[in-house]
Short mmCIF file of C-alpha atoms in Angstrom, two decimals:
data_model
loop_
_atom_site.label_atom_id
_atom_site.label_comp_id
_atom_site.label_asym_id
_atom_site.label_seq_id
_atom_site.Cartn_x
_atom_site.Cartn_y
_atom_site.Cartn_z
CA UNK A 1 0.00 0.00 0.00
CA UNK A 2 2.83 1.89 0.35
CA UNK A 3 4.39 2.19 -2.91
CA UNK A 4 0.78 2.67 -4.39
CA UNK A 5 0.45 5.81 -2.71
CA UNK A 6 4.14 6.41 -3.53
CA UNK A 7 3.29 6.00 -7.34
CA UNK A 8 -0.17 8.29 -6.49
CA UNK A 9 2.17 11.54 -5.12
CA UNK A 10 4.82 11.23 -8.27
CA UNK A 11 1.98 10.53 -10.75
CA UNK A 12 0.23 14.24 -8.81
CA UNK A 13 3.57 15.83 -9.19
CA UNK A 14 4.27 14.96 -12.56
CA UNK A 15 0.57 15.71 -13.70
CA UNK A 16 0.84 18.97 -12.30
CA UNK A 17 4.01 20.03 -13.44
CA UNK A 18 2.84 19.60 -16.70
CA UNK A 19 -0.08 21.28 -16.21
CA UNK A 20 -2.59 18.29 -16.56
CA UNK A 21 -3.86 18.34 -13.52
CA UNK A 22 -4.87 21.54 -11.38
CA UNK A 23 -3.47 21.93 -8.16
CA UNK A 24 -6.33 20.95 -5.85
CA UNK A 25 -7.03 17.45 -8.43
CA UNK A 26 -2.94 16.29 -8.28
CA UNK A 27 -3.34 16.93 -3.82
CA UNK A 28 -6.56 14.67 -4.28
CA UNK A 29 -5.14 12.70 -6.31
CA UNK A 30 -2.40 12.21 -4.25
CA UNK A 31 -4.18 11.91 -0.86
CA UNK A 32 -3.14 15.67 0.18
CA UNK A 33 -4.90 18.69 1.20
CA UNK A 34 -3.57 21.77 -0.97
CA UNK A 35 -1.45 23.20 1.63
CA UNK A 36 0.27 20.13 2.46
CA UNK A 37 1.05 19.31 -1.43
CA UNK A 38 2.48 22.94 -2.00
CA UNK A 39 4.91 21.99 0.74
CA UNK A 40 5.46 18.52 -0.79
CA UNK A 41 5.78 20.25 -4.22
CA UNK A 42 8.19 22.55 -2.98
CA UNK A 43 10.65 20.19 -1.22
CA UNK A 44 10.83 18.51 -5.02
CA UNK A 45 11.32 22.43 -6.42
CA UNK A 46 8.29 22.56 -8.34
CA UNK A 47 6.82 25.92 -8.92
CA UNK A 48 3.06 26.19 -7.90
CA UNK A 49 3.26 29.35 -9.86
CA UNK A 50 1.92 29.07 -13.59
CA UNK A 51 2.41 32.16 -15.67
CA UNK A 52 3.64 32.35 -19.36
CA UNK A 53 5.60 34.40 -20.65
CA UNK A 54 2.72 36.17 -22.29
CA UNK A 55 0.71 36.62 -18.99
CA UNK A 56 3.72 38.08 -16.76
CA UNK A 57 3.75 40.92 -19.93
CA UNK A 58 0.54 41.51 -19.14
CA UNK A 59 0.50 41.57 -15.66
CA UNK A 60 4.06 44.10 -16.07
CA UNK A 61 1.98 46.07 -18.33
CA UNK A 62 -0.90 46.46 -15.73
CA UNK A 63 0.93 47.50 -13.62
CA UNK A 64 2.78 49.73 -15.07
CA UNK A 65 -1.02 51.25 -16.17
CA UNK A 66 -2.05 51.23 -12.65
CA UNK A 67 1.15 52.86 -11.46
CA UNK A 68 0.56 56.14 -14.60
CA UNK A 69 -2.66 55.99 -12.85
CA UNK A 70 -1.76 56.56 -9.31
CA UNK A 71 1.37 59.81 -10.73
CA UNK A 72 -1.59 61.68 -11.84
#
């Protein structure tokens, strides 16, 4: 039973890394509540974080608006 739930955590991690699986599915999956999994997923350096290239422009650019904003 063991290993089963060995294979269940790396099949989570690997799932989510990839971006198959959304956080709160891969801790189910794996038997986890979300908090616990981040930790998990951090000790194996996997980023919980999931921005593209694309979205951190955007969110740069919004800020940068929102910053204009505030100046004036």
């Amino acid at each position: 039973e063991g290993f089963i739930k060995l294979l269940q955590l790396y099949a989570a991690m690997k799932l989510f890394e990839e971006g198959k699986l959304s956080l709160g599915k891969a801790a189910s999956l794996a038997g986890y509540n979300r908090i616990a999994f981040i930790d998990i997923l951090s000790q194996h350096h996997i980023s919980v974080l999931r921005h593209t290239e694309e979205t951190l422009d955007r969110e740069i650019q919004a800020a940068q608006d929102m910053a204009r904003q505030l100046e004036q």
